[in-house]
Each structure stands twice: as C-alpha cells, then as structure tokens.
XYZ file of C-alpha atoms in Angstrom:
721
model
C 4.035 19.720 -22.139
C 3.171 16.818 -19.879
C 0.771 14.152 -21.100
C -2.725 14.801 -19.783
C -4.573 12.070 -17.962
C -8.279 11.507 -17.355
C -9.197 11.576 -13.659
C -12.405 11.264 -11.688
C -12.271 14.977 -11.072
C -12.982 17.378 -13.922
C -11.333 20.733 -13.322
C -13.384 23.891 -13.803
C -12.088 26.513 -16.225
C -11.722 30.091 -15.037
C -15.155 31.669 -14.619
C -13.868 35.226 -14.469
C -10.942 37.344 -13.403
C -10.417 40.876 -12.134
C -12.247 43.505 -14.099
C -8.954 44.899 -15.386
C -8.144 41.605 -17.082
C -10.125 39.723 -19.757
C -11.235 36.207 -18.827
C -9.171 33.224 -19.848
C -12.135 31.007 -20.701
C -13.748 31.130 -24.162
C -11.766 34.249 -25.194
C -12.211 36.207 -28.388
C -9.260 35.673 -30.701
C -7.139 38.759 -31.414
C -6.918 39.953 -34.970
C -4.083 38.595 -37.030
C -0.957 40.653 -36.665
C 1.203 41.598 -39.620
C 4.120 39.167 -39.771
C 7.768 40.120 -40.187
C 9.111 39.125 -43.617
C 12.466 37.928 -42.165
C 12.974 34.194 -41.705
C 15.595 32.839 -39.313
C 17.620 36.013 -39.510
C 18.467 38.698 -36.957
C 17.464 42.303 -37.388
C 20.224 44.883 -37.222
C 18.924 45.998 -33.823
C 19.034 42.429 -32.516
C 22.598 41.985 -33.726
C 23.591 45.156 -31.878
C 21.806 43.956 -28.748
C 23.729 40.680 -28.783
C 21.143 38.159 -29.995
C 22.194 34.937 -31.707
C 20.200 32.363 -33.688
C 19.253 29.053 -32.088
C 17.889 27.592 -35.352
C 19.593 28.160 -38.692
C 16.547 27.245 -40.802
C 18.271 24.189 -42.299
C 19.009 21.629 -39.603
C 19.277 21.106 -35.840
C 22.940 21.834 -35.394
C 23.428 22.931 -31.776
C 20.600 20.720 -30.499
C 20.401 17.194 -29.132
C 17.674 14.827 -27.979
C 14.840 13.459 -30.125
C 16.111 15.352 -33.179
C 15.222 12.541 -35.615
C 11.527 13.226 -35.063
C 11.827 16.924 -35.909
C 12.004 18.026 -39.535
C 12.721 21.251 -41.368
C 10.575 22.452 -44.254
C 10.933 25.822 -45.984
C 12.861 27.230 -43.028
C 10.286 26.083 -40.492
C 11.044 23.591 -37.699
C 8.176 21.099 -37.343
C 7.872 19.154 -34.116
C 6.740 15.565 -34.622
C 8.598 14.062 -31.688
C 9.357 14.700 -28.036
C 12.102 16.669 -26.280
C 15.120 18.362 -27.814
C 17.666 20.511 -25.963
C 20.185 23.197 -26.844
C 23.760 22.016 -26.512
C 24.541 25.171 -24.600
C 23.191 26.042 -21.148
C 21.790 29.466 -20.275
C 21.176 31.232 -16.986
C 19.618 34.676 -17.612
C 18.399 35.370 -21.126
C 15.882 36.858 -23.552
C 14.388 34.196 -25.846
C 12.303 35.187 -28.870
C 10.590 32.920 -31.389
C 7.579 32.501 -33.670
C 5.273 29.506 -33.436
C 2.179 28.205 -35.203
C -0.352 25.875 -33.593
C -2.389 23.168 -35.311
C -5.824 22.367 -33.850
C -5.291 21.072 -30.272
C -1.580 21.901 -30.618
C 0.489 21.044 -27.555
C 4.143 21.825 -26.788
C 6.280 23.714 -24.312
C 9.495 25.673 -23.898
C 11.815 24.265 -21.274
C 14.057 26.795 -19.544
C 16.972 26.226 -17.151
C 16.346 22.514 -17.471
C 18.702 19.524 -17.437
C 18.648 17.314 -20.514
C 17.265 14.404 -18.530
C 14.241 13.822 -16.329
C 11.046 15.840 -16.723
C 11.768 19.467 -17.672
C 8.396 20.667 -16.277
C 9.611 19.718 -12.795
C 13.407 19.413 -13.043
C 13.471 22.827 -14.691
C 10.580 25.021 -15.825
C 8.143 24.636 -18.702
C 6.497 27.628 -20.348
C 3.304 26.172 -21.782
C 2.449 26.285 -25.491
C -1.109 25.161 -26.118
C -4.236 25.718 -28.216
C -6.244 26.518 -25.076
C -9.762 26.815 -26.537
C -9.736 23.451 -28.292
C -12.348 21.028 -26.870
C -9.583 18.519 -26.112
C -8.196 20.960 -23.561
C -11.354 22.119 -21.806
C -11.385 21.626 -18.050
C -7.735 22.529 -17.543
C -6.483 24.471 -14.569
C -5.225 28.039 -15.173
C -1.656 26.920 -14.468
C -1.884 24.580 -17.485
C -2.825 27.250 -20.047
C -0.676 28.883 -22.705
C 1.944 31.188 -21.219
C 1.874 29.587 -17.772
C 4.845 28.246 -15.895
C 3.354 24.786 -16.010
C 1.964 23.791 -12.617
C 3.412 26.873 -10.941
C 1.992 30.187 -12.162
C -1.011 30.906 -14.430
C -1.063 33.522 -17.180
C -2.998 36.730 -16.570
C -4.219 37.285 -20.105
C -5.013 35.508 -23.366
C -3.223 36.687 -26.509
C -3.008 33.815 -29.028
C -3.805 34.218 -32.718
C -6.217 31.935 -34.541
C -5.084 28.361 -35.095
C -2.927 28.243 -38.227
C -1.613 31.775 -37.797
C 1.862 32.671 -36.601
C 2.389 33.962 -33.064
C 5.349 35.859 -31.657
C 6.579 35.113 -28.129
C 9.308 36.432 -25.858
C 10.478 34.800 -22.641
C 12.750 36.732 -20.291
C 14.430 34.898 -17.408
C 16.349 37.278 -15.162
C 17.211 35.823 -11.797
C 13.916 34.882 -10.143
C 11.897 37.045 -12.503
C 10.108 35.333 -15.415
C 8.187 37.369 -17.995
C 6.263 35.951 -20.968
C 4.989 38.211 -23.753
C 2.719 36.828 -26.497
C 1.959 38.928 -29.578
C 3.004 42.075 -27.737
C 0.913 41.351 -24.604
C 2.556 40.481 -21.278
C 0.677 37.371 -20.177
C 2.900 36.367 -17.248
C 5.245 38.339 -15.027
C 6.203 36.694 -11.761
C 9.073 36.601 -9.325
C 9.652 33.004 -8.301
C 10.810 34.170 -4.880
C 7.398 35.655 -4.107
C 5.484 32.451 -4.844
C 4.160 30.295 -1.991
C 6.112 27.198 -1.057
C 3.297 24.926 -2.248
C 2.697 25.185 -5.989
C -0.890 25.239 -7.348
C -0.546 21.719 -8.762
C 0.726 20.460 -5.376
C 3.634 18.711 -7.065
C 7.327 18.909 -6.298
C 9.266 21.240 -8.621
C 12.887 20.699 -7.576
C 14.211 22.590 -10.613
C 12.060 25.697 -10.172
C 14.953 27.740 -8.822
C 17.695 26.380 -11.084
C 20.184 29.123 -11.857
C 21.211 27.588 -15.191
C 20.192 24.929 -17.711
C 19.326 24.070 -21.290
C 16.600 25.589 -23.436
C 14.326 22.922 -24.881
C 11.330 22.224 -27.075
C 9.015 19.847 -25.236
C 7.166 18.083 -28.024
C 4.117 15.949 -27.576
C 4.046 14.513 -31.109
C 1.836 17.439 -32.069
C 3.019 19.234 -35.249
C 3.657 22.636 -33.702
C 5.875 24.765 -35.946
C 8.729 27.110 -34.928
C 10.865 29.662 -36.671
C 13.057 32.666 -35.843
C 14.378 31.200 -32.589
C 16.979 33.594 -31.190
C 18.431 34.262 -27.761
C 20.324 36.967 -25.941
C 22.295 36.247 -22.790
C 21.926 38.869 -20.073
C 25.374 39.858 -18.848
C 24.839 41.510 -15.479
C 28.528 41.829 -14.752
C 28.564 44.559 -17.397
C 25.370 46.330 -16.408
C 25.680 46.023 -12.635
C 21.928 45.496 -12.353
C 19.161 43.116 -13.314
C 17.689 43.260 -16.812
C 14.280 43.155 -15.145
C 13.659 45.030 -11.919
C 13.919 42.819 -8.849
C 10.639 41.700 -7.332
C 9.550 41.130 -3.747
C 11.692 38.938 -1.490
C 10.653 35.359 -0.905
C 8.395 34.709 2.108
C 10.293 33.590 5.203
C 7.324 32.219 7.153
C 4.641 29.673 6.291
C 1.000 30.397 7.276
C -0.811 28.047 9.645
C -3.850 27.973 7.404
C -4.042 25.526 4.516
C -6.322 26.228 1.550
C -7.748 24.003 -1.144
C -10.148 24.728 -4.017
C -12.491 21.866 -4.883
C -15.300 21.008 -7.281
C -18.412 19.051 -6.402
C -17.499 15.402 -6.097
C -13.785 16.103 -5.777
C -11.631 14.677 -2.998
C -8.394 16.326 -1.903
C -5.765 15.271 0.583
C -4.362 18.198 2.571
C -1.367 18.263 4.866
C -1.884 20.604 7.821
C 0.749 22.837 9.345
C 1.460 20.216 12.032
C 2.042 17.471 9.450
C -1.368 15.855 9.925
C -3.051 14.736 6.700
C -6.805 14.819 6.119
C -9.119 13.872 3.275
C -11.638 16.526 2.221
C -14.530 15.960 -0.165
C -17.094 18.477 -1.413
C -20.566 16.977 -1.875
C -22.997 19.844 -2.325
C -23.379 23.631 -2.526
C -26.541 25.546 -1.684
C -26.721 29.238 -2.565
C -29.762 31.254 -1.489
C -30.438 34.397 -3.517
C -32.738 37.305 -2.771
C -35.846 37.837 -4.877
C -34.855 41.347 -5.919
C -31.291 41.436 -7.219
C -30.536 37.744 -7.385
C -27.681 38.360 -4.947
C -26.349 35.418 -2.965
C -27.420 36.080 0.626
C -26.421 32.716 2.034
C -24.137 29.943 0.820
C -23.671 26.517 2.385
C -21.438 23.610 1.451
C -21.630 19.985 2.499
C -18.192 18.518 2.999
C -16.674 15.398 4.499
C -13.567 15.540 6.676
C -12.008 12.088 6.793
C -15.449 10.713 5.957
C -17.405 12.759 8.539
C -20.036 14.894 6.785
C -20.924 18.415 7.889
C -22.655 21.486 6.473
C -20.634 24.723 6.575
C -22.083 28.210 6.205
C -19.814 30.182 3.899
C -18.330 33.470 5.137
C -20.929 36.177 5.977
C -19.708 36.493 9.599
C -19.337 32.731 10.114
C -16.356 31.278 11.961
C -14.450 28.007 11.450
C -15.967 24.926 13.080
C -14.187 21.937 14.575
C -14.650 18.563 12.891
C -12.550 15.748 14.248
C -8.923 16.821 14.247
C -9.340 20.030 12.227
C -10.959 23.446 12.172
C -12.531 24.163 8.794
C -14.405 26.955 7.032
C -15.519 27.944 3.547
C -14.683 31.571 2.688
C -16.240 31.661 -0.800
C -18.302 29.709 -3.320
C -18.357 30.094 -7.075
C -21.759 31.811 -7.230
C -20.318 34.921 -5.606
C -17.486 35.117 -8.118
C -19.666 34.645 -11.190
C -21.987 37.540 -10.324
C -19.551 39.859 -8.608
C -18.239 43.146 -9.942
C -14.762 41.617 -9.766
C -13.121 38.339 -8.895
C -11.222 39.309 -5.781
C -10.789 35.682 -4.751
C -8.842 33.981 -7.551
C -11.308 31.093 -7.296
C -11.510 28.772 -10.306
C -13.442 25.859 -8.805
C -16.768 25.490 -7.006
C -15.608 26.367 -3.490
C -12.591 27.139 -1.337
C -11.952 25.377 1.976
C -9.519 26.398 4.708
C -8.283 24.113 7.475
C -6.205 24.296 10.644
C -5.370 21.752 13.357
C -8.234 21.544 15.868
C -6.434 23.297 18.734
C -4.394 25.712 16.624
C -4.638 29.498 16.620
C -6.031 30.670 13.304
C -3.409 33.250 12.410
C 0.296 32.795 12.420
C 3.078 32.450 12.779
C 3.508 35.949 14.125
C 1.185 38.345 15.876
C -2.122 39.646 14.536
C -3.937 42.517 16.284
C -7.370 44.053 15.842
C -6.696 46.765 13.214
C -8.957 49.496 14.611
C -9.186 50.971 18.111
C -12.847 50.518 18.898
C -15.377 48.067 20.329
C -16.516 44.986 18.439
C -19.445 45.923 16.177
C -19.272 49.519 17.439
C -20.808 50.720 14.172
C -22.051 49.412 10.828
C -19.996 46.752 9.066
C -19.787 45.102 5.636
C -17.833 41.879 5.889
C -17.002 38.555 4.302
C -19.057 38.653 1.092
C -21.975 40.653 2.469
C -23.450 42.735 -0.389
C -22.558 46.387 0.229
C -25.434 48.450 1.627
C -24.478 51.031 4.297
C -24.585 54.108 2.053
C -27.784 53.088 0.278
C -26.019 51.196 -2.502
C -28.226 48.075 -2.302
C -29.747 49.189 -5.625
C -32.488 46.851 -6.850
C -31.731 47.752 -10.464
C -28.091 46.680 -10.232
C -27.483 42.990 -10.977
C -23.718 43.225 -10.823
C -23.230 42.776 -7.099
C -20.512 44.278 -4.943
C -19.957 41.402 -2.534
C -17.729 42.938 0.090
C -14.814 40.521 0.022
C -12.814 42.449 2.654
C -13.834 43.888 6.007
C -15.442 47.327 6.439
C -15.376 48.731 9.968
C -17.653 51.759 10.288
C -16.124 54.370 12.605
C -16.075 58.054 13.515
C -14.466 60.148 10.803
C -11.159 61.708 11.798
C -11.309 60.309 15.350
C -10.860 56.541 15.356
C -7.324 55.195 15.068
C -6.228 52.507 12.603
C -3.304 50.307 13.603
C -1.133 47.789 11.778
C -2.511 44.275 12.068
C 0.924 42.607 11.814
C 4.616 43.256 11.764
C 5.853 43.959 8.271
C 7.201 46.468 5.818
C 5.334 49.383 4.234
C 5.053 48.801 0.495
C 2.984 51.874 -0.373
C 1.758 54.927 1.487
C -0.581 57.163 -0.428
C 0.752 57.359 -3.978
C 4.340 56.553 -3.005
C 5.346 52.935 -3.576
C 8.426 50.832 -2.997
C 10.058 49.745 -6.304
C 9.699 46.139 -7.382
C 6.026 45.524 -6.507
C 4.400 46.223 -9.866
C 2.896 42.765 -10.372
C 1.551 42.256 -6.869
C -1.800 43.218 -5.297
C -0.391 46.659 -4.445
C -2.433 49.450 -6.081
C -1.302 52.815 -4.665
C -3.914 55.489 -3.956
C -3.829 58.651 -1.889
C -5.867 57.217 1.005
C -4.406 53.700 1.022
C -1.531 51.963 2.808
C -0.185 48.527 1.851
C 2.089 46.476 4.076
C 3.638 43.028 3.561
C 4.471 40.468 6.224
C 6.962 37.596 6.392
C 4.380 35.191 4.937
C 4.257 37.226 1.730
C 0.724 38.413 2.560
C -0.324 41.955 1.634
C -2.471 44.092 3.972
C -4.560 46.960 2.636
C -5.811 49.846 4.824
C -8.136 52.100 2.849
C -10.169 55.362 3.117
C -7.771 56.910 5.627
C -8.354 60.578 6.388
C -4.726 60.932 7.457
C -1.677 58.668 7.221
C 0.965 58.966 9.926
C 4.270 60.394 8.699
C 6.207 57.339 9.942
C 4.288 55.174 7.455
C 6.599 55.514 4.465
C 7.540 52.971 1.755
C 10.338 50.748 3.033
C 9.672 51.508 6.696
C 9.151 48.650 9.131
C 5.895 48.537 11.075
C 5.037 46.567 14.183
C 1.687 45.036 15.053
C -0.410 47.657 16.841
C 1.542 50.630 15.464
C -0.676 53.524 14.483
C -1.191 53.854 10.723
C -3.616 56.793 10.576
C -7.188 57.911 11.190
C -10.442 56.613 9.741
C -11.973 58.693 6.961
C -14.122 58.532 3.850
C -11.477 59.327 1.245
C -11.159 57.421 -2.012
C -14.034 55.292 -3.305
C -15.689 55.100 0.106
C -19.254 55.769 -0.993
C -19.287 58.675 1.460
C -19.416 56.710 4.702
C -16.552 56.771 7.167
C -14.894 53.384 7.593
C -11.750 51.315 7.434
C -11.671 48.947 4.472
C -9.254 46.201 5.501
C -8.071 43.444 3.129
C -5.510 40.674 3.074
C -4.277 39.386 -0.296
C -2.070 36.371 -0.961
C -1.494 33.627 -3.514
C -4.434 31.243 -3.723
C -4.632 27.535 -4.638
C -5.296 28.573 -8.255
C -1.939 30.353 -8.342
C -3.658 33.732 -8.653
C -3.621 36.576 -6.176
C -6.808 36.649 -4.147
C -8.432 37.777 -0.919
C -7.632 35.944 2.305
C -10.883 36.120 4.265
C -9.964 37.731 7.582
C -13.152 37.871 9.688
C -12.012 34.902 11.798
C -8.582 36.504 12.273
C -9.970 39.812 13.542
C -12.418 38.093 15.922
C -9.561 35.997 17.334
C -7.417 39.139 17.680
C -10.225 41.108 19.364
C -10.805 38.337 21.920
C -7.084 38.118 22.663
C -6.772 41.885 23.153
C -10.015 42.908 24.879
C -11.289 39.655 26.466
C -15.036 40.204 25.927
C -17.382 38.058 28.004
C -20.396 38.221 25.706
C -21.084 39.448 22.170
C -24.480 39.868 20.494
C -24.543 39.115 16.786
C -27.462 40.046 14.484
C -25.599 40.491 11.181
C -25.558 40.479 8.107
C -28.218 42.911 6.912
C -31.390 41.940 5.014
C -33.027 43.173 1.803
C -36.777 42.640 1.226
C -39.680 44.319 -0.550
C -42.856 45.534 1.080
C -45.050 42.666 2.176
C -42.103 40.280 2.395
C -40.673 38.724 5.560
C -37.103 39.046 6.799
C -35.608 36.162 8.766
C -33.683 37.725 11.660
C -31.016 35.543 13.228
C -29.165 36.109 16.484
C -27.820 32.562 16.829
C -24.290 33.707 16.046
C -24.124 35.478 19.401
C -21.370 34.318 21.742
C -20.620 33.973 25.446
C -17.201 33.170 26.908
C -18.249 30.687 29.583
C -22.053 30.525 29.913
C -24.811 29.538 27.502
C -26.983 32.312 26.117
C -30.413 31.912 27.670
C -32.408 34.768 26.182
C -32.718 36.492 22.814
C -34.987 39.540 22.979
C -35.805 41.621 19.903
C -37.095 45.197 20.021
C -38.374 46.513 16.709
C -38.299 49.990 15.267
C -42.055 50.327 15.804
C -41.764 49.380 19.500
C -42.822 45.737 19.123
C -40.993 42.815 20.759
C -40.233 39.167 20.089
C -38.297 36.375 21.795
C -36.031 33.741 20.230
C -32.729 33.354 18.425
C -34.474 33.251 15.038
C -37.621 35.145 14.154
C -39.445 36.275 11.030
C -40.968 39.712 10.622
C -42.973 41.212 7.781
C -42.357 44.762 6.576
C -45.095 46.788 4.911
C -43.426 50.181 4.597
C -40.197 51.015 2.733
C -37.282 52.196 4.796
C -34.001 51.363 6.489
C -34.744 49.679 9.809
C -32.439 48.707 12.673
C -33.893 46.006 14.904
C -32.383 45.681 18.383
C -31.155 42.298 19.612
C -30.399 41.887 23.317
C -28.786 38.614 24.383
C -28.377 37.513 27.995
C -26.298 34.560 29.174
C -26.697 32.304 32.209
C -24.336 34.531 34.176
C -26.703 37.486 33.702
C -24.458 39.381 31.304
C -26.059 41.181 28.340
C -24.956 42.661 25.043
C -26.673 44.349 22.081
C -26.446 44.293 18.312
C -28.622 45.573 15.478
C -30.104 43.799 12.467
C -30.434 46.215 9.548
C -33.401 45.527 7.266
C -33.580 47.456 3.993
C -37.181 47.456 2.715
C -37.808 48.503 -0.904
C -41.128 49.461 -2.415
C -42.570 46.573 -4.367
C -42.757 47.338 -8.077
C -40.577 50.469 -7.865
C -36.904 49.477 -7.884
C -35.947 53.019 -8.861
C -37.142 54.344 -5.482
C -34.228 53.572 -3.208
C -34.929 53.912 0.534
C -32.789 56.315 2.536
C -29.905 54.885 4.579
C -28.022 56.096 7.640
C -24.636 55.564 9.240
C -24.053 56.326 12.915
C -20.695 56.161 14.715
C -19.116 57.499 17.885
C -15.754 57.893 19.599
C -14.372 56.873 22.001
C -16.042 53.463 22.152
C -13.671 51.840 24.650
C -13.620 52.544 28.380
C -16.256 55.316 28.283
C -16.793 56.613 31.837
C -19.481 58.668 33.521
C -18.926 62.318 32.626
C -16.707 61.610 29.600
C -17.482 63.560 26.440
C -18.599 61.281 23.614
C -18.626 62.528 20.021
C -21.399 61.129 17.808
C -21.508 61.413 14.027
C -24.294 60.528 11.588
C -24.873 60.809 7.867
C -28.106 60.071 6.036
C -27.878 58.921 2.422
C -30.528 59.379 -0.245
C -31.929 62.594 1.292
C -30.535 66.134 1.493
C -33.468 68.021 3.028
C -34.562 66.455 6.319
C -33.103 66.355 9.836
C -31.939 63.579 12.137
C -33.609 63.188 15.522
C -31.343 61.875 18.285
C -32.422 59.910 21.363
C -29.411 59.201 23.588
C -31.253 56.560 25.581
C -30.764 58.233 28.968
C -33.978 60.250 29.194
C -32.295 63.496 28.141
C -33.938 65.857 25.693
C -33.895 64.834 22.065
C -31.628 66.709 19.681
C -31.667 67.368 15.937
C -28.977 67.634 13.286
C -28.894 68.041 9.508
C -26.328 65.894 7.726
C -25.636 65.391 4.016
C -26.667 68.831 2.861
C -23.893 68.327 0.320
C -24.345 64.830 -1.101
C -20.821 64.667 -2.538
C -19.230 61.593 -0.971
C -16.156 63.564 0.101
C -17.999 66.627 1.469
C -16.178 67.800 4.594
C -19.465 68.478 6.374
C -21.159 65.303 5.140
C -21.533 64.057 8.714
C -23.539 65.832 11.381
C -21.662 66.012 14.687
C -23.128 66.123 18.185
C -21.607 65.550 21.636
C -23.072 64.064 24.792
C -22.112 63.067 28.354
C -23.711 60.352 30.469
C -24.388 60.936 34.158
C -24.829 57.315 35.245
C -23.209 53.999 34.305
C -25.189 51.604 32.139
C -25.842 50.317 28.609
C -27.282 53.057 26.407
C -28.876 52.540 22.999
C -28.590 55.696 20.919
C -31.263 55.932 18.234
C -30.957 58.271 15.247
C -33.833 58.628 12.786
C -34.552 60.640 9.683
C -37.327 60.486 7.077
C -37.156 61.353 3.413
C -39.752 63.327 1.480
C -41.898 60.194 1.101
C -41.909 59.700 4.842
C -39.726 56.590 4.614
C -37.522 56.240 7.692
C -33.817 55.576 8.049
C -33.116 54.395 11.590
C -29.666 53.714 13.017
C -28.463 52.611 16.447
C -25.222 52.406 18.382
C -24.662 50.780 21.771
C -22.707 52.846 24.313
C -21.581 50.985 27.473
C -20.745 53.536 30.185
C -18.600 52.568 33.183
C -18.479 54.240 36.587
C -15.991 57.032 37.149
C -12.555 55.931 38.175
C -11.927 56.531 41.850
C-alpha cells in the first residue's frame, strides 16, 4: 500500500452505487464467519488441485526483502516492516490466504511485480485496508480494500470486523483479475477492457506484466497473515483459460476527456490534441421542485485556465466554448444521491467533459442519429430529466427516476431504430456473447447491446422487433437497422427508444456517457436543419404555482431568432424567450412555442406542464403520449399514421384536431391499462391536402375533468413533381 499524503483536495467517498450493489461507504460489517481449524496446511482437495504453501508457519524461507521486520508467532506471520517478495515468479495463479486487520490496518498484495521499484505501479497491488477507519475516510474507490490500487475499484464490501480473520482469494489468469473476500467476489475485471487512462491518472507500466513475484506490501502496520498458498494455472494442459476471457481491449481513444471534481478542486486535463488545461470547480447550485424535492436544474461554476463560467448541467444543454475548449457538465452529485440508481459512477461533486474548441464531439468513428424521425418529433425524456411521460411524476415518490439516458418517443411498430456506430453485437434479446458477464451488458428480450472500438457499450431498449441480422457476434455498421420501436420491457407503457451509452468513468466504475450532445451533432450532420424550437424539459407544479417556460435553447443555423411566441392550452398568448404562467387547474398541459428567425423561418416545440392538485399528492393528473409516422419528408396526399395513449384514465375518449380545418375525430385508448396491452394505443390516419406546418392537438379528460393535452408538429411538403 502506498503512503497516503495530505493534499488541498479532500476526496469524496462513494455516495451510492447501483441498486444491485451495496454502497462502499459506511457499510454494515458482515457477521463473523466460522474459521477453518487448519493452520498453514493444505486440505486434501487443495493438494489434489496442485496448491503449494507459500508460508510454512515457522519462518520466511522462500521470501526475500525486508524479512527482518516480519516475525512469526504461533504460526501467524506479522507484518511490522515494508515489502517482501517470493523468491519464485508467477504468471497465472490462484492465491489464497487469511489475514487479520488491526484498527487502521494497511497492507497490500503485490502480483506480477518485480522485486524493485514500486509494486503498485511496476506490477499490481491488490489493496488490503481497514476501509471504515477514520484515518482512511476521503479515499477514492480505487484505494479501497480489494481494489487494484489506482486502477480498478471493488464492487462490494465484504470485510469482517477488525480483529477477526478474513479469507481472500486472488485469481490472475491472463488479463483477468478476480478478488474474492469471505466468499464474495468484490472485483472481477479484464485489464484489456480498461481505458488507457487509469482513474488515478498515474502511469502503471507494470499493469500488463505477464509474470512477476508475489509480495506483501507492508506499511509498518501489524497486519497478520496465515495459510498463504498458491496454485499455478497450467494452460498448456487445459487448452483454455482458468477464467473465461473477457472483452478485447479498446483499439480507439475517445475525443472526449472526463474528470470528476469536488468543490475547490483543481485538475489538469490533457485533451485529445495534446493541449493541457486547468479546470477548477467553484460552486454548485441545484434547484429542486417544491413537491418531490427533485433536482430540476443544476448549475456549476468552473474556471477554465482561470476564466470563470457558469454551466447548466445536462437537461438538454449542450457544451459551450470557453477559450480553447468546449466544456459541459453531464451530472452533479445531487442527482446521484436521490436517484433510484447510480447510473453515472460519480463519486465526487460533479463531472466535467472537455474537447478542443473546434473538435467534433464524438469520435473517432462515425455516430448517426439512432432513430429515423424528426428532431423532437414526439415526447422525450433526456439527460437527467425526471421521468414523466406516462404519468409517473408521482408526488408521493421521493426516490426519483432521473432519466440518465435518452428516451425518444415514437410510433409503436412503425419507427425504425438504427445502430448509432459501427461495432459488434454483444447481446440480442436474451442471447449474449460469452465473456461479457462483468460489463454493463444486461440481456433482456427487448434489448440490444453493441460495443464499439472505444470499448463503449450502446443499449437499445423497448424494441417491438429485433432484426434477424442482429445476432451476438455479428458486426453492425452505423445506420444499419436494428429493429422497430415498441413498448416492451419496463417501458411504462409508452412507445419509445431508450438509448444509452456506458463506459468506464473517471472513478473507474462503469457509468452512463451522456449522449444528448452526440445525437444533436449527428442529427445536424444527417438532416441539416435550419431552425429548431426548444421548449424542454417538462415542468411540475401544484395548483396556484407558476411554471417558468423557457425557449432560449432554440437554435437557428445562420440567423438570430427574433421572435418567441407562446400559445397556451386555453388559447392565451405571450411573447418572449422566457415567460412565467400560473396554473389553477390540475392537468397535463402542452404549451406551444413558435420561434422565428431573421430569415423568416419558423419551427415549433411544446413545453409540457404537469399540474398537481395542491394538498392531494395521491391524485395524479392524467398524461398523454402522441406520436406519428412517417415524420420525415411528409408530402401532400401522403397517409400519416397517428397514435395516442392516455395514462391514468381508462374510460374517456381522445379528441383529435389535425390543425387543417378538417372535422375532429375521436378515439379511445388505454381501455386495457396493462403497459404491454397490444391495443394500448389508439390509431388514426390522416392525409393533408396542402403544404404547411400543422399542429395536431389531442385532448382527453379524466373523470374529474382534468385535461391531458398533447401536440405533435407535422411539416407537410408539396407533392413531388
């Protein structure tokens, strides 16, 4: 174990991890396990398996180094010195041993290390540490017990109480390293799948050593060892790895650079072009709603080479240019601490991402818009927006589902999903390629995972159908069809593509790579829009409260936006990029934003406002999802299929206004409220007789008379000659 040093920056401990894993901070101690009565002796099974003793219980024969500061008492090896090494070198092996920690105990197991230099860097160190002791608070996850020090953090905590014996097994098989503590696998990584830059941002030249000594890395802390035994893995006899091979090493390095920082911390980051910048986090502001305490807006104040700027975090915000870099903030700690799961792998106060100022955001390689439809063609839930479309913005629920990925609402069974990048299919439905057990891949019948050359994993979820060519092991190309949008799996009953990217994060953990900026860049490159209205994310208020509507995120390719015109559900109007509006009746409202630029071009978007009844959190307003297909290149006379589903009501009817003066129509969706009901959506078709921009309004009221109002914008082009 390396000597710790006091720095100006105090590292935050892990605030939480995925729901399937217990947190690493302040853990409950497991109950004491029954100890084996043997002492420095092999079991009959171990003798048959080929194990041999590394410590005879009497002296340190077979070891060299600081042996004079180790002593043996009653068959127990007590470390009171520094490093000792086995005389023999090992490549692939199974190492088993017992150890007992004193308060604040600190040691390490060196593997494949030379007997000179610093084993934590010239080889690998598997950390041994009394994590919860106050002396060790503020450590990074990659410094905790069971970690590959500086390289890979443990997933779980499994130590006994201080003063009790622990059992540990370390398996090194090629690039695969597995650590098991008291019967619990706490670490299982393939070194080849790790990013080039380690979490501690230090050089580890010995990380991929094929052979070296085993060592005890003392820190003059009286950690005790017994029953040290090892088995060499002889692959020439088995013809295969002892542990199943993991994913191949990435062959490409992403353009984006990421760094996690605490308030007051400064970090130097080297960009993909070799430029170095100094980043410092000064402040975080998180605005929460008055109902659920959900973070609705997060801002961070940072300095880039001394130049201060405020960044809005995620929630449909794009990177901004500061000096010689582009920078954004995809997540702050408040979202992780209150979320249903930590999808980000964030262990500090905020994450920052940077690119060179003139650089594309994604790459190397090609990234395409993953769904064949217009930008904002339907409802979305993106970039940490609390989920809401299917009426799940429940005032009684304090455990928030911040939507870490991207949800693209679309027409069930009609809209095509395509691969965002070149890559290989890792799983398709429940079939999965071997060797990806300890990656983000979680097979499910409606889900496809692919992996690209950067080692990033792409998740396409809620597919109604998956194309037959999408099979584990198959290569895919960017833009290749994957399947059709649906509402399968845990969709909540609304038809959409849930798209995620997962990769290793600065903490060393797997986490979400925020992709809103990537998809906007890809959409612009593919479809070349000239103007885009932007009124998202949605709002949650109670009756009598004001919602602050904001259209300032709207965009024009080459002309300034000169007009922001709002049309409200009740027929009222307002002008301005930002306006406030009070709501006195519960419901689900969609307020129309029309933006017009100096060139006279216009576009439309819709601000959803969910209004709850004050004092009655149990009365959830109805919600509605509207989608249509096709959304691209619709021409006069073309048949357009519209679909709508109302949530929170099974009795009423939707009223349709197609915006062209035609007669209104009615439908009855959601008669069966089961999320997977085949007839959950009402379907209606329409043709337009003249070119223009049409706003289709769909409305339904529940038994209390509370409305759910949804809109879609349908641009119709002239017939082709």
